[in-house]
Coordinates of C-alpha atoms in Angstrom, one line a residue:
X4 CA -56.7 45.6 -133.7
X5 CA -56.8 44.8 -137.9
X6 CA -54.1 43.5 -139.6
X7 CA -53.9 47.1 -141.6
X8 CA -53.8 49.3 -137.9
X9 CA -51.6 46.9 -136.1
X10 CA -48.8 47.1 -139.5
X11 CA -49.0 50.8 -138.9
X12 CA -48.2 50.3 -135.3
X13 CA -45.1 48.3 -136.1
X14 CA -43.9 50.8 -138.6
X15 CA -44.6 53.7 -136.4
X16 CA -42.0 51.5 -133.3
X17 CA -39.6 50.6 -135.7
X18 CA -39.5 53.9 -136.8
X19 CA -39.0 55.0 -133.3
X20 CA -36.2 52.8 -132.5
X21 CA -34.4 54.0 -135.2
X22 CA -34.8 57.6 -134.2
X23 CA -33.3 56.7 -130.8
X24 CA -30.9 54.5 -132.4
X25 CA -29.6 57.5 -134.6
X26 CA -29.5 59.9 -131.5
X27 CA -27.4 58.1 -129.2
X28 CA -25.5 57.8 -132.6
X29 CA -25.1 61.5 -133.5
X30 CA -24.2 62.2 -129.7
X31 CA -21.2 60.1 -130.3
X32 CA -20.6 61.6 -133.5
X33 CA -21.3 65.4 -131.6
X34 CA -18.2 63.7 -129.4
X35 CA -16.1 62.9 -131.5
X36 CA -16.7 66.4 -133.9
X37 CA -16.0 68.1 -130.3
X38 CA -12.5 66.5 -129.4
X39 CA -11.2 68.7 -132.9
X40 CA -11.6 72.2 -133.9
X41 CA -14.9 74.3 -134.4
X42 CA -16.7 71.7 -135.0
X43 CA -20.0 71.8 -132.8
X44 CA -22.6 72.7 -136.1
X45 CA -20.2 70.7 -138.7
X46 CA -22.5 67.7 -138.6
X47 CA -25.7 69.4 -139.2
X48 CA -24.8 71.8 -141.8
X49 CA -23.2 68.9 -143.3
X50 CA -26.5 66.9 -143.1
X51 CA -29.2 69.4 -143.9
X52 CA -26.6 70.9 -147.3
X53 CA -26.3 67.0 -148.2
X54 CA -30.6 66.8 -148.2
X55 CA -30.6 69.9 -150.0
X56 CA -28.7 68.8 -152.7
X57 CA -30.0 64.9 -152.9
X58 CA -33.5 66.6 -153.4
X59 CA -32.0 69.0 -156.2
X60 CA -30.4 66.1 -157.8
X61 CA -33.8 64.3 -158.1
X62 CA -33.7 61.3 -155.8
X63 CA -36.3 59.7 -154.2
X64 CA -37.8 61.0 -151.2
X65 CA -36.8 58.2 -149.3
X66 CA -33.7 58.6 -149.9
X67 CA -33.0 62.1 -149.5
X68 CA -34.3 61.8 -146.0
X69 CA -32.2 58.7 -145.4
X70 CA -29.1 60.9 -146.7
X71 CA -30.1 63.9 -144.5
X72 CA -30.6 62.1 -141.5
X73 CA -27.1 59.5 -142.0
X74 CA -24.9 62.4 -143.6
X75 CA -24.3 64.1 -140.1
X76 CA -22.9 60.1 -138.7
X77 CA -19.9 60.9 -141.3
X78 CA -17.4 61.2 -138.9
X79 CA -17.9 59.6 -136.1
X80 CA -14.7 57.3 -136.6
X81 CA -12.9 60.1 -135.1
X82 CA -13.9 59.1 -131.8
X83 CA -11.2 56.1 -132.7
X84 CA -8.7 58.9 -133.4
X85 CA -6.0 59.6 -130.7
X86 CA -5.9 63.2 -128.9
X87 CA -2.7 64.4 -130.6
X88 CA -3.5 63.9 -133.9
X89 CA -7.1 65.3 -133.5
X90 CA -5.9 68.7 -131.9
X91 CA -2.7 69.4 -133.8
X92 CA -2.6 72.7 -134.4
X93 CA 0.1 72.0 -137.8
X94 CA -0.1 69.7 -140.2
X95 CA -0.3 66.8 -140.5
X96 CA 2.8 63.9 -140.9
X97 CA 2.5 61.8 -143.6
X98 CA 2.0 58.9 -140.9
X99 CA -0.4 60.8 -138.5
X100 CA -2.4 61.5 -141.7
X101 CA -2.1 58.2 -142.4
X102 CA -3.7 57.1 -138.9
X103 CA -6.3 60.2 -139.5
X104 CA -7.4 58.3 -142.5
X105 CA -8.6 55.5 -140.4
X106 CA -11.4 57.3 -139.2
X107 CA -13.2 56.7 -142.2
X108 CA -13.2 52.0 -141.5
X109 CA -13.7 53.0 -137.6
X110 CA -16.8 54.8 -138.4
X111 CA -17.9 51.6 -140.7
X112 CA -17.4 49.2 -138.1
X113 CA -19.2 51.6 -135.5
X114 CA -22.2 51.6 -137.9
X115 CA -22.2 48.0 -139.4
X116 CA -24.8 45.6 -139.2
X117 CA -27.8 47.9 -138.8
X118 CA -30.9 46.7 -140.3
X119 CA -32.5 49.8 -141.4
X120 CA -31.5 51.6 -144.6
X121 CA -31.5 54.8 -142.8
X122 CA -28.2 53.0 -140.5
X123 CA -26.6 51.3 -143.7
X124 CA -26.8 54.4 -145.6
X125 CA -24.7 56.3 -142.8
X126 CA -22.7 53.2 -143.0
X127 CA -21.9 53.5 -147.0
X128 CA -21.2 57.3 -146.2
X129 CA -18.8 56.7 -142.6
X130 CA -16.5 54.7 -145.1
X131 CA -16.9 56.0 -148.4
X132 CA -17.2 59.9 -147.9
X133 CA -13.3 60.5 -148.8
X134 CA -13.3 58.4 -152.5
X135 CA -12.9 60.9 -155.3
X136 CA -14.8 60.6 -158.6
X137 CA -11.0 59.9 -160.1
X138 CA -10.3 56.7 -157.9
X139 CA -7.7 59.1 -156.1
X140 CA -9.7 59.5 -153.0
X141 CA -9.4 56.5 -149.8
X142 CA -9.9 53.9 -148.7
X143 CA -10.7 51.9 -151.2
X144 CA -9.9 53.9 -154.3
X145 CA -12.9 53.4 -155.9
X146 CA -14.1 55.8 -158.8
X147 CA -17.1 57.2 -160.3
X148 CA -20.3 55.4 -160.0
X149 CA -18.9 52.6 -157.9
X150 CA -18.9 55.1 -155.1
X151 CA -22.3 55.0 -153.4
X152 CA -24.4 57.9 -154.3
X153 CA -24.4 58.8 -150.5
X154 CA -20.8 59.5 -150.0
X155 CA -20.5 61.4 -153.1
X156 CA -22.9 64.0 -151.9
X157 CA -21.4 64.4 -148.4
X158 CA -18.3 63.4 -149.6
X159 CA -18.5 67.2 -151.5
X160 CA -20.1 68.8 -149.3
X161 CA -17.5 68.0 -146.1
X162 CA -15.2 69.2 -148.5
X163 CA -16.8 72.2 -149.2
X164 CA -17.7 72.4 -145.1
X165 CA -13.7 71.9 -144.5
X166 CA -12.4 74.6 -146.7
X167 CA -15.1 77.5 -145.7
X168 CA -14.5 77.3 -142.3
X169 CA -10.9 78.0 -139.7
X170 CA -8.9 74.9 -139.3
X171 CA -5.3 75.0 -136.8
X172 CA -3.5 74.9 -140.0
X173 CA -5.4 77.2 -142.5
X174 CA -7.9 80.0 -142.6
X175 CA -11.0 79.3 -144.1
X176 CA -10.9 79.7 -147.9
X177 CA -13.7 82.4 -148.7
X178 CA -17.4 81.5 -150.1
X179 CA -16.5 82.2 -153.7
X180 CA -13.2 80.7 -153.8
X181 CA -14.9 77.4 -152.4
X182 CA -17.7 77.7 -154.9
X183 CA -15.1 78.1 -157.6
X184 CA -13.4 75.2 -156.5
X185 CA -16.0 72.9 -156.6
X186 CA -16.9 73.7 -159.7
X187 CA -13.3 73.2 -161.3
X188 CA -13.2 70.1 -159.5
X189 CA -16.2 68.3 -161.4
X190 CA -14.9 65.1 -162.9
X191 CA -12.5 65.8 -161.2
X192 CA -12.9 65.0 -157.1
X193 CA -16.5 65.4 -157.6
X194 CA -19.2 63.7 -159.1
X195 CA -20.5 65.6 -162.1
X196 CA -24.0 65.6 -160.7
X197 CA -23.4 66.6 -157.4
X198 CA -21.8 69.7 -158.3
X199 CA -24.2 70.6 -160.5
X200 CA -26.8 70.3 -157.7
X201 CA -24.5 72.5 -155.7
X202 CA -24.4 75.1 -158.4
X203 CA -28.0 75.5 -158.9
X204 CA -28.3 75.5 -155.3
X205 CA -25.8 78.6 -155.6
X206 CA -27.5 80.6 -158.3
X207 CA -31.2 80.2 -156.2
X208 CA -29.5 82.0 -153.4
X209 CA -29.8 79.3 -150.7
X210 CA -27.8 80.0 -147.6
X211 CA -24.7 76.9 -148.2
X212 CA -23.1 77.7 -144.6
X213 CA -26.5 77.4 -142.5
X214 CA -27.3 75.0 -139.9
X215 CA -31.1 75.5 -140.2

């Protein structure tokens, strides 16, 4: 076998133990979305609306299949996350939300140490995903471009995924209220150029609640 055909070979195995890595991965994550409300498509439509918008926004190819492919991991602290807190059908107490919020450093540890960028992207994402373009966001407080350009994008788009769909203690918000939202909310929560994405993806007519 040449050098050249046997490099391709090894590419083409690592590549497939990260695939398998990542599925027993986003079974657990499938778990953990499971234990809450209607959650069962939450992780794709989160990862394929997250692509969508990485490619909008420019990014390399590389990585916008690296965010597609990590963004639906997100969650998958909640697994850490005890019953009663996950299926409350009220709100939240200030100190169960406070225990809710560890979700995002249980998913980080869960995803730490991998050596592909595809697995420390979902890592970036697992603990950055709730930061806020204003520094108000957890668990770090970190603001603007010190958040990693992963969780920005899904950190948006799982809050645009939370509000549009039923939760114990809400109805969903409608599609244009959401959209509105997000929009007021640039510089705000959201990274400037995230939501512009969004919005372009908006006025092309894409389908923002689809799985596929």
């Amino acid at each position: 076998m040449s050098p050249s055909a046997l490099d391709q070979r090894v590419a083409e195995r690592t590549r497939e133990i990260e695939n398998e890595h990542l599925e027993v991965l986003q079974r657990l994550a499938a778990t953990a979305e499971f234990r809450g409300q209607e959650m069962g498509e939450h992780p794709r439509r989160v990862g394929r609306l997250s692509g969508l918008i990485a490619e909008q926004m420019g990014l390399a190819a590389e990585v916008v299949d690296n965010i597609r492919r990590a963004a639906p991991l997100h969650d998958i602290g909640l697994i850490g996350i005890p019953d009663s807190i996950m299926l409350k059908e009220t709100a939240l107490s200030e100190q169960e939300q406070r225990i809710m919020r560890t979700h995002v450093t249980i998913g980080a540890r869960i995803l730490a140490g991998g050596q592909s960028a595809l697995l420390q992207s979902a890592e970036r994402i697992a603990l950055s995903h709730h930061e806020r373009w204003t520094g108000k966001g957890y668990p770090d407080g970190l603001a603007g471009e010190r958040i990693p350009m992963e969780a920005r994008v899904v950190g948006m788009v799982d809050s645009f995924e939370a509000l549009t769909h039923d939760r114990p203690f809400r109805p969903a918000w409608s599609l244009q209220k959401t959209v509105a939202f997000i929009g007021d909310e640039s510089g705000g929560l959201f990274d400037p150029a995230v939501v512009s994405a969004f919005l372009k993806l908006r006025r092309a007519g894409v389908d923002l609640l689809s799985s596929e």
